[in-house]
Tab-separated table of C-alpha atoms in Angstrom:
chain	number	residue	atom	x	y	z
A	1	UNK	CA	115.083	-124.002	-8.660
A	2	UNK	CA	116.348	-120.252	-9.285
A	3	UNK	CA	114.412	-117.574	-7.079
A	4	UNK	CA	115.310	-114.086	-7.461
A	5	UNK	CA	113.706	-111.528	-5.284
A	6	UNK	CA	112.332	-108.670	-6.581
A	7	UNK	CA	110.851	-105.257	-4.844
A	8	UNK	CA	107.958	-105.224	-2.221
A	9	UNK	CA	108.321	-108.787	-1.092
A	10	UNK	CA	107.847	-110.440	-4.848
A	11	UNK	CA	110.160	-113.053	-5.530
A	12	UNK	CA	110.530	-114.576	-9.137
A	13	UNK	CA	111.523	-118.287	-9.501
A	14	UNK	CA	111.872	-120.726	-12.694
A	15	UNK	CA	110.153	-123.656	-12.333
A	16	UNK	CA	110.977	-126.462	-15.347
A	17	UNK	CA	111.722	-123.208	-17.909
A	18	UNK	CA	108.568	-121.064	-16.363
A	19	UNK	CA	109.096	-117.423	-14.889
A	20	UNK	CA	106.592	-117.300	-11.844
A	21	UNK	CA	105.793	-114.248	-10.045
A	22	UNK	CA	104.748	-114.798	-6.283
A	23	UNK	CA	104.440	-113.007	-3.199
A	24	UNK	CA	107.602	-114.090	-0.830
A	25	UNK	CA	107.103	-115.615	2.328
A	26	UNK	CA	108.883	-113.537	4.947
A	27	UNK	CA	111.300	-116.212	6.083
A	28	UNK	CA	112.979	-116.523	2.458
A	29	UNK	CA	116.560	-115.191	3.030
A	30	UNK	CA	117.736	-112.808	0.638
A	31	UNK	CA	119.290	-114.594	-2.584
A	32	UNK	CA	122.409	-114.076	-3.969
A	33	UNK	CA	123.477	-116.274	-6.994
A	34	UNK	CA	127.004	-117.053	-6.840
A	35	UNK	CA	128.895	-120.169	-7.309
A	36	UNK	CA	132.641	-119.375	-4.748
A	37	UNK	CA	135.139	-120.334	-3.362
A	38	UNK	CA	136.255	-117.556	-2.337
A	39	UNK	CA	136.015	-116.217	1.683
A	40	UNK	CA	132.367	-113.834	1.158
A	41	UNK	CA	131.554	-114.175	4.656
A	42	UNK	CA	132.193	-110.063	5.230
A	43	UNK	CA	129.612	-109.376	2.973
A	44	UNK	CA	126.326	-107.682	4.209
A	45	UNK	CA	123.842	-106.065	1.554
A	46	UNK	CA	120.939	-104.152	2.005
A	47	UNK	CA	117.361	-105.025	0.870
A	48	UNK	CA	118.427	-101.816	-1.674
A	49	UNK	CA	121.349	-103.465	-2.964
A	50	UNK	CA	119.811	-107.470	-2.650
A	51	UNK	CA	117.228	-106.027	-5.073
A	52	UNK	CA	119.373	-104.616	-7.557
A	53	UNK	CA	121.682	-107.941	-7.590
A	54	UNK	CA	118.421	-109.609	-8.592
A	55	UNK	CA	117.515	-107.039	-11.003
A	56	UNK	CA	121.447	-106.755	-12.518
A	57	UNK	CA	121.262	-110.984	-12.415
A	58	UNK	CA	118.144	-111.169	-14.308
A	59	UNK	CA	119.585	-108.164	-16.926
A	60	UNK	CA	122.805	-110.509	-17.603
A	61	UNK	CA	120.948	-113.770	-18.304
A	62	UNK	CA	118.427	-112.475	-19.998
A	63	UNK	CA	120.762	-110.215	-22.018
A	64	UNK	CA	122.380	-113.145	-22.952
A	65	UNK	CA	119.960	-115.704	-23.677
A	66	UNK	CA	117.843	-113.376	-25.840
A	67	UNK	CA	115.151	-113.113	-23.453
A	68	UNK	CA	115.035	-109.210	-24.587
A	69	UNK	CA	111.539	-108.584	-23.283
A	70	UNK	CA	112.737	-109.224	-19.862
A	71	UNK	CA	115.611	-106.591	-20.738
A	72	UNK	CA	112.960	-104.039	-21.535
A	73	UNK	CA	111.585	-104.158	-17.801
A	74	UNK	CA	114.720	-103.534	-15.665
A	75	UNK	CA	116.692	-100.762	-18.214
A	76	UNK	CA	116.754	-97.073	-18.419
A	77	UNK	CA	115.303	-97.836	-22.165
A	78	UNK	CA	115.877	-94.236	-23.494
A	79	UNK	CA	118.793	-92.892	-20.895
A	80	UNK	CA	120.478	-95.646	-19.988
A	81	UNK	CA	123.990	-95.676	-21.577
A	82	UNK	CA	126.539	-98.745	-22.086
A	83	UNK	CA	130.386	-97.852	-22.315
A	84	UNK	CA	131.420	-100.678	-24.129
A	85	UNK	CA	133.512	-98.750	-26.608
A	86	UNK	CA	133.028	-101.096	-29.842
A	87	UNK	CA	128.687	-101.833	-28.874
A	88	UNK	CA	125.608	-99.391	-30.101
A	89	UNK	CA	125.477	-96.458	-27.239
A	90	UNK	CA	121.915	-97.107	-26.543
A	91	UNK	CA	120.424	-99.877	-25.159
A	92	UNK	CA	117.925	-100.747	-28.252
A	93	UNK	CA	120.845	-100.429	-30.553
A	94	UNK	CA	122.916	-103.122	-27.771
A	95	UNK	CA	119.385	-105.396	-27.787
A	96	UNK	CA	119.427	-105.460	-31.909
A	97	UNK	CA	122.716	-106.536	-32.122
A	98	UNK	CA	122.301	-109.258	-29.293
A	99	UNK	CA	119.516	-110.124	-31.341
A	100	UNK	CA	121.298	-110.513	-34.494
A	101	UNK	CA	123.514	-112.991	-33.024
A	102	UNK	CA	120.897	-115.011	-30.494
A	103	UNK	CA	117.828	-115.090	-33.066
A	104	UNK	CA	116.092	-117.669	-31.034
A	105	UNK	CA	115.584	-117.305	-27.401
A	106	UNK	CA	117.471	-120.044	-25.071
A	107	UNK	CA	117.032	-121.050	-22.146
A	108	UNK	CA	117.298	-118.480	-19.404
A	109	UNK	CA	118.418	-120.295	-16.641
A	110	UNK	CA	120.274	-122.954	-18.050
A	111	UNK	CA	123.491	-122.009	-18.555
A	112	UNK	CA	125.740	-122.464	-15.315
A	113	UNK	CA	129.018	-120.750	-16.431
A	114	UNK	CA	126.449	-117.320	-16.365
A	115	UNK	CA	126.477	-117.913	-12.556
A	116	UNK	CA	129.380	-115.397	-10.911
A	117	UNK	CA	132.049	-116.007	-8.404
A	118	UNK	CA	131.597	-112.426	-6.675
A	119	UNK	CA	128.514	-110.290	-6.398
A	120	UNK	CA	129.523	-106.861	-4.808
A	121	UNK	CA	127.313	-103.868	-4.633
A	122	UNK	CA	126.978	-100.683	-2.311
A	123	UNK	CA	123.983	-98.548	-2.776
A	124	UNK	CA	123.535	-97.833	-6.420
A	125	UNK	CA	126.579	-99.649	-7.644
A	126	UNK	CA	126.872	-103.890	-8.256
A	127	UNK	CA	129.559	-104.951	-9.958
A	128	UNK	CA	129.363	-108.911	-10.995
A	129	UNK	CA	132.728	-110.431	-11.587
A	130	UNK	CA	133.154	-114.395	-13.606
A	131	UNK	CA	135.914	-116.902	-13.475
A	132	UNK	CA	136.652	-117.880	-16.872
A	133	UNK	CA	139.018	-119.967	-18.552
A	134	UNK	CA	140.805	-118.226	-21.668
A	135	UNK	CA	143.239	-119.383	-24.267
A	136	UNK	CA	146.779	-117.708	-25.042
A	137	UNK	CA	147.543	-117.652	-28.815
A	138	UNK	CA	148.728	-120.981	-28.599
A	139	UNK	CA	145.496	-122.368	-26.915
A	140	UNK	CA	146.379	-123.113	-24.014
A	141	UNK	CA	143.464	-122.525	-21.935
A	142	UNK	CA	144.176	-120.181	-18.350
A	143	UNK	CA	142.670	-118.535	-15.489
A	144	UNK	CA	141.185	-115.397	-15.979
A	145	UNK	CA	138.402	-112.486	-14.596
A	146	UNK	CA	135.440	-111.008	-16.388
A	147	UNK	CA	133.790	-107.965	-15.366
A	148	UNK	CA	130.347	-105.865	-15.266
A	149	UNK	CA	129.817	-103.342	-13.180
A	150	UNK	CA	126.005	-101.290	-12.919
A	151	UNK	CA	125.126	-98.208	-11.794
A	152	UNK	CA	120.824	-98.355	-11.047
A	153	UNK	CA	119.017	-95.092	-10.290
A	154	UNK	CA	115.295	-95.036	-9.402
A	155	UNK	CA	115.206	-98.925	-8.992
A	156	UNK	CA	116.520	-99.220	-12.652
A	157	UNK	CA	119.643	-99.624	-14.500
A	158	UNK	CA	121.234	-96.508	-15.912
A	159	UNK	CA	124.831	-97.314	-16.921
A	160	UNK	CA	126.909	-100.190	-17.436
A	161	UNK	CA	130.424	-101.135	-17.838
A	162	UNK	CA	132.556	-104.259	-19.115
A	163	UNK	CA	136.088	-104.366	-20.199
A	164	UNK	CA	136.076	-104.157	-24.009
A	165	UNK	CA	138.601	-102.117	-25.566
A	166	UNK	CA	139.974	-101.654	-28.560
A	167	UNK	CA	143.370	-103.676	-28.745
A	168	UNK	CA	143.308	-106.504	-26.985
A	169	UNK	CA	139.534	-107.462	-27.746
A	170	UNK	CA	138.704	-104.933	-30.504
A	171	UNK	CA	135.111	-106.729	-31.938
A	172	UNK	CA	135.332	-104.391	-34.934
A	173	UNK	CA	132.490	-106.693	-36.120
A	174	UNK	CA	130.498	-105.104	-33.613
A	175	UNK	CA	130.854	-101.646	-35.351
A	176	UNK	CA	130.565	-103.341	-38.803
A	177	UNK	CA	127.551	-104.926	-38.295
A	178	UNK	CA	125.743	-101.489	-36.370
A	179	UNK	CA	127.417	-99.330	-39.612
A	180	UNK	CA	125.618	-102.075	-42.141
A	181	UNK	CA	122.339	-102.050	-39.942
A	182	UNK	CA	121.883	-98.427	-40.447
A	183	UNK	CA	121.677	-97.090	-37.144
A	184	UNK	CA	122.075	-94.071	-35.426
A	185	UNK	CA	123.457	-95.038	-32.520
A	186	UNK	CA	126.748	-96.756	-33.388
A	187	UNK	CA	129.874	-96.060	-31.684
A	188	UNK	CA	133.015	-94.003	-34.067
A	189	UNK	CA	135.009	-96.539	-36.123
B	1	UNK	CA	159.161	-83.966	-5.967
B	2	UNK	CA	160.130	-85.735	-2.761
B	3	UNK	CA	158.354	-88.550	-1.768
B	4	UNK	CA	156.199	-86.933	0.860
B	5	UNK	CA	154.892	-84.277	-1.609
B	6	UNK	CA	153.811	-86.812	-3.881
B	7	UNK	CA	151.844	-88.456	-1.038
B	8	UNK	CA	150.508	-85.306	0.082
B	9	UNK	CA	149.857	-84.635	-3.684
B	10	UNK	CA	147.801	-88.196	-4.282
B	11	UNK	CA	145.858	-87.567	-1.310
B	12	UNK	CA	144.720	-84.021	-2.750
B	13	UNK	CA	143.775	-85.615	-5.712
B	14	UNK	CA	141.969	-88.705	-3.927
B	15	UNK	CA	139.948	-86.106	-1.698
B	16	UNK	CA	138.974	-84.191	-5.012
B	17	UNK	CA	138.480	-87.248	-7.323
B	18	UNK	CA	136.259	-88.889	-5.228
B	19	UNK	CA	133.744	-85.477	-4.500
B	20	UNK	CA	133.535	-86.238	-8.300
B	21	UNK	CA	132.680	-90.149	-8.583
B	22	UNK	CA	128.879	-90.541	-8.723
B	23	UNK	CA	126.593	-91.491	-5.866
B	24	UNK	CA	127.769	-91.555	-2.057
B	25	UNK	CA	128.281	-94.512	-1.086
B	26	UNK	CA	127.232	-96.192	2.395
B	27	UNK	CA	130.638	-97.459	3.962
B	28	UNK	CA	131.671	-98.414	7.762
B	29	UNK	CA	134.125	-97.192	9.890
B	30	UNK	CA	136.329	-100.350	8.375
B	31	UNK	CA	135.356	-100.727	5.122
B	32	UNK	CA	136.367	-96.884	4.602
B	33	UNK	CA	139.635	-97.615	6.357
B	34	UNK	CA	140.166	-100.518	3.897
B	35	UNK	CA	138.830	-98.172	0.590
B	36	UNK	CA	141.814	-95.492	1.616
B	37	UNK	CA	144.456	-98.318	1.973
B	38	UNK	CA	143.551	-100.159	-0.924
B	39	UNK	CA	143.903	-97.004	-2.941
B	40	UNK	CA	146.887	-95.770	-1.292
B	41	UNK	CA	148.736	-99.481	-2.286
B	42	UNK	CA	147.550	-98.799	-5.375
B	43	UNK	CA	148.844	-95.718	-6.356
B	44	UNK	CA	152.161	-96.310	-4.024
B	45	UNK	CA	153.264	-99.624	-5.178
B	46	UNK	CA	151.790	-100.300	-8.801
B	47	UNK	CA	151.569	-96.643	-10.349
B	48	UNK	CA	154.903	-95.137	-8.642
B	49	UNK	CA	156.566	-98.576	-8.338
B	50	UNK	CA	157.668	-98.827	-5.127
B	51	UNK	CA	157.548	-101.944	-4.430
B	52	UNK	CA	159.340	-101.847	-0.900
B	53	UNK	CA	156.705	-101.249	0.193
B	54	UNK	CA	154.496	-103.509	-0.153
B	55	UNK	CA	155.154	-105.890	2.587
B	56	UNK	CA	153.544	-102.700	4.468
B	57	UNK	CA	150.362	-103.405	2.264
B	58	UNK	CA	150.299	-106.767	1.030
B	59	UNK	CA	149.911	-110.213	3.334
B	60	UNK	CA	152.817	-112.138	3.638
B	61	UNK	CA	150.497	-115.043	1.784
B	62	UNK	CA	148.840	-112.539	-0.434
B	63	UNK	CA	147.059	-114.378	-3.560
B	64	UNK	CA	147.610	-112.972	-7.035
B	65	UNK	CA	144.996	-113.675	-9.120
B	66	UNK	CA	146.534	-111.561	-12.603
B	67	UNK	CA	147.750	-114.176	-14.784
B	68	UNK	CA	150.710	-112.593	-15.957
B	69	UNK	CA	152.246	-112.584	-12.579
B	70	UNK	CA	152.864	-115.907	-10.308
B	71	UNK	CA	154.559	-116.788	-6.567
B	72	UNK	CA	152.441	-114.326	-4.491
B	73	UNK	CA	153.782	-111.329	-2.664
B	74	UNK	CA	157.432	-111.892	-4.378
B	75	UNK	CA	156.028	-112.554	-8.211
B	76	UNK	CA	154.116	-109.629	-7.504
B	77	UNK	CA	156.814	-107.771	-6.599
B	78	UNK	CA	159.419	-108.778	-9.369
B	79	UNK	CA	155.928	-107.890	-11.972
B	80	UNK	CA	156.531	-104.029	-10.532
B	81	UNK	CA	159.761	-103.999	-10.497
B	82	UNK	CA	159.408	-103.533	-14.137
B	83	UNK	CA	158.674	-99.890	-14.779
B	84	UNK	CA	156.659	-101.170	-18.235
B	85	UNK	CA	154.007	-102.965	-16.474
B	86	UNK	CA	152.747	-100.041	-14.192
B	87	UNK	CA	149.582	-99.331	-14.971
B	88	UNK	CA	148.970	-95.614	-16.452
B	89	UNK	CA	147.050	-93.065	-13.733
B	90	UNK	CA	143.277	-93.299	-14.689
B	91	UNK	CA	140.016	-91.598	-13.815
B	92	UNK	CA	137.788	-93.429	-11.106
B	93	UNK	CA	134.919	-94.096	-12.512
B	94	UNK	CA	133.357	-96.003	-9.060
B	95	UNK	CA	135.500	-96.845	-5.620
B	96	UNK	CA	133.143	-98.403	-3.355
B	97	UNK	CA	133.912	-101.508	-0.137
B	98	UNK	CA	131.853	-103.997	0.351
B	99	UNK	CA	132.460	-106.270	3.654
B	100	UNK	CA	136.242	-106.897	3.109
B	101	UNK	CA	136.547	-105.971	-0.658
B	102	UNK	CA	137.198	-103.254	-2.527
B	103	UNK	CA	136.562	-102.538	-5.918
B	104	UNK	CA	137.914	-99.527	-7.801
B	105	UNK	CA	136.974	-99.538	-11.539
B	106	UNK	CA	138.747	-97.204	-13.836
B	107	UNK	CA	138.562	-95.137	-16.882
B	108	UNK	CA	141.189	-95.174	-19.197
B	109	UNK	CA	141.285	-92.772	-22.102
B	110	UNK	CA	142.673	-94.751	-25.542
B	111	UNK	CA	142.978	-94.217	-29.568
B	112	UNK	CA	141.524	-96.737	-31.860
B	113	UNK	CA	144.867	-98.438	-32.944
B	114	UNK	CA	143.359	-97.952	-36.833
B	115	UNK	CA	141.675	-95.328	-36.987
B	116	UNK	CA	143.250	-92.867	-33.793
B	117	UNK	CA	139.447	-91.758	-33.112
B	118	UNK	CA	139.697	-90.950	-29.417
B	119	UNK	CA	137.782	-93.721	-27.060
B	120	UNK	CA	137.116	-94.541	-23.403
B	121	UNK	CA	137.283	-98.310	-21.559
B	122	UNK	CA	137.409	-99.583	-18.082
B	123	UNK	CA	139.189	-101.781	-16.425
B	124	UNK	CA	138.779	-103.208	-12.649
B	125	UNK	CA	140.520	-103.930	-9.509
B	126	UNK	CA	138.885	-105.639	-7.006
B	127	UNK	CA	140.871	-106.703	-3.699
B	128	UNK	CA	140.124	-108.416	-0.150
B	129	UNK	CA	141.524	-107.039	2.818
B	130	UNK	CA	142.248	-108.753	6.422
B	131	UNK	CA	143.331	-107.315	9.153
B	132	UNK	CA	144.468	-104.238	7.839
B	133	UNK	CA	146.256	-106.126	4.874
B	134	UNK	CA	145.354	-107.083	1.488
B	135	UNK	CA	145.285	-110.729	1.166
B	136	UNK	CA	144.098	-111.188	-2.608
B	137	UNK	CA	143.808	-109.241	-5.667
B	138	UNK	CA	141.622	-110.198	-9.398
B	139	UNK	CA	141.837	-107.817	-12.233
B	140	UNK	CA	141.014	-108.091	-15.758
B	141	UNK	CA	144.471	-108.263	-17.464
B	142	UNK	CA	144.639	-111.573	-19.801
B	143	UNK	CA	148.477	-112.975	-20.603
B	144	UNK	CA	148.883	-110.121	-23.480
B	145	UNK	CA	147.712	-107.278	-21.592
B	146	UNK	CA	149.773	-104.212	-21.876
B	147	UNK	CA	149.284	-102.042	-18.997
């Protein structure tokens, strides 16, 4: 069972696919979801900073398992802005084109490799990092880190960072498919 | 510029940078300690490339955990030896400590390789510190990464 904890004492927890809402009971430790082996017995959050780890954890998986109404609840909707040079600048535009690609909504809490090896946040900062295996142009399949990083304001998130450029991992079909879609809100070929 | 002044001249532009980086953050005695080192090793041994000195940053059995560079301390070393793969000064975009971690996330200002229209990305450091010493260090570089 996944529980996330939410603000004033709610907690939210997936039982057999279904989001539940409840009331916490006070001895319920705070919950971080990460999967480590790595030393993270320094680390000391706030209730602040446990709730936006929640929040940023929900954001992620439900980001990417097309679970956009979720999305809707924990963003800056209008303000927010995403600095992933090649996506939409807004965060409908980002939903749309998640949308285009995950048509169907899957399973939110399914997917294991979503789970990240270090959570670290201080006040209005959490930045969520992922050990991935990636291939060389040969395919030989390595070691390698994946980013986020979120910056919340008012409870909510505001900005948000990956590590998408333009060489290296370029997505030009990212920019294609916002320039064909007719939006306003796509980022400068 | 001597080596002092371009301490003294880092430091000036630490103290300034960071009245600039968004939100104050909450930090103890130690974890501020370990923010200032970090960034110190940082600019010090990967930007300017002195790499003598890390043994006065880095644990002796320091984990490296960029795969372009292998064997610890030393691979890490030889890796900076090579002026080519310093990384490029960048804007701070957030610098915050967390228990014994740091993370410092940067801005780097780029060209689209097609079409030269002027762009920003990030990129992230994030290290854990013992004792006064860093003992492990994950960015985001993949094999081909240029900086």
């Amino acid at each position: 069972m996944n529980i996330w904890k939410l603000f004033g004492g709610l907690v939210l927890t997936a039982v057999g696919g279904l989001l539940l809402l409840a009331q916490a009971p006070s001895n319920i430790p705070p919950i971080i979801p990460m999967h480590t082996s790595y030393d993270v017995s320094s680390l000391k959050y706030t209730p602040v900073e446990q709730d936006h780890i929640a929040i940023a954890d929900l954001f992620f998986r439900a980001l990417h398992s097309g679970h956009f109404e979720l999305v809707t609840d924990v963003i800056e909707l209008h303000d927010a802005v995403n600095h992933n040079p090649n996506d939409p600048k807004t965060p409908p535009g980002l939903m749309a084109l998640l949308q285009s690609r995950i048509p169907e909504p899957k399973p939110l809490f399914k997917e294991q490799d979503q789970i990240p090896s270090l959570v670290l946040a201080n006040e209005n900062f959490v930045m969520f990092m992922w050990d991935q295996q990636v291939k060389d142009p040969n395919g030989s399949a390595y070691p390698a880190n994946r980013f986020e990083l979120i910056r919340f304001k008012d409870g909510k998130i505001a900005e948000h960072w990956d590590v998408a450029n333009r060489r290296e991992n370029a997505q030009e079909w990212k920019i294609d498919w916002c320039i064909k879609a007719g939006r306003t809100d796509c980022p400068t070929p | 510029m001597t080596y002092s002044q371009t301490k003294l001249l880092f430091w000036t532009f630490v103290l300034l940078a960071s009245s600039c980086v968004p939100s104050a953050m909450a930090q103890s005695g130690p974890e501020k300690k370990n923010q200032e080192m970090v960034l110190s090793w940082y600019h010090d041994v990967l930007v300017l490339g002195h790499v003598r000195e890390a043994s006065k940053y880095m644990a002796e059995d320091y984990i490296e955990h960029d795969p372009r560079i292998s064997g610890g301390r030393a691979g890490f070393i030889q890796h900076y030896e090579n002026a080519s793969a310093r990384p490029a000064e960048a804007k701070q975009t957030a610098t915050f400590a967390q228990g014994d971690y740091v993370v410092i996330v940067w801005q780097h200002a780029d060209k689209d390789p097609k079409t030269s229209t002027p762009y920003t990305y990030a990129t992230y450091d994030v290290v854990r510190v013992k004792n006064g010493k860093i003992q492990e260090h994950w960015n985001n570089a993949k094999k081909n990464s240029q900086w």
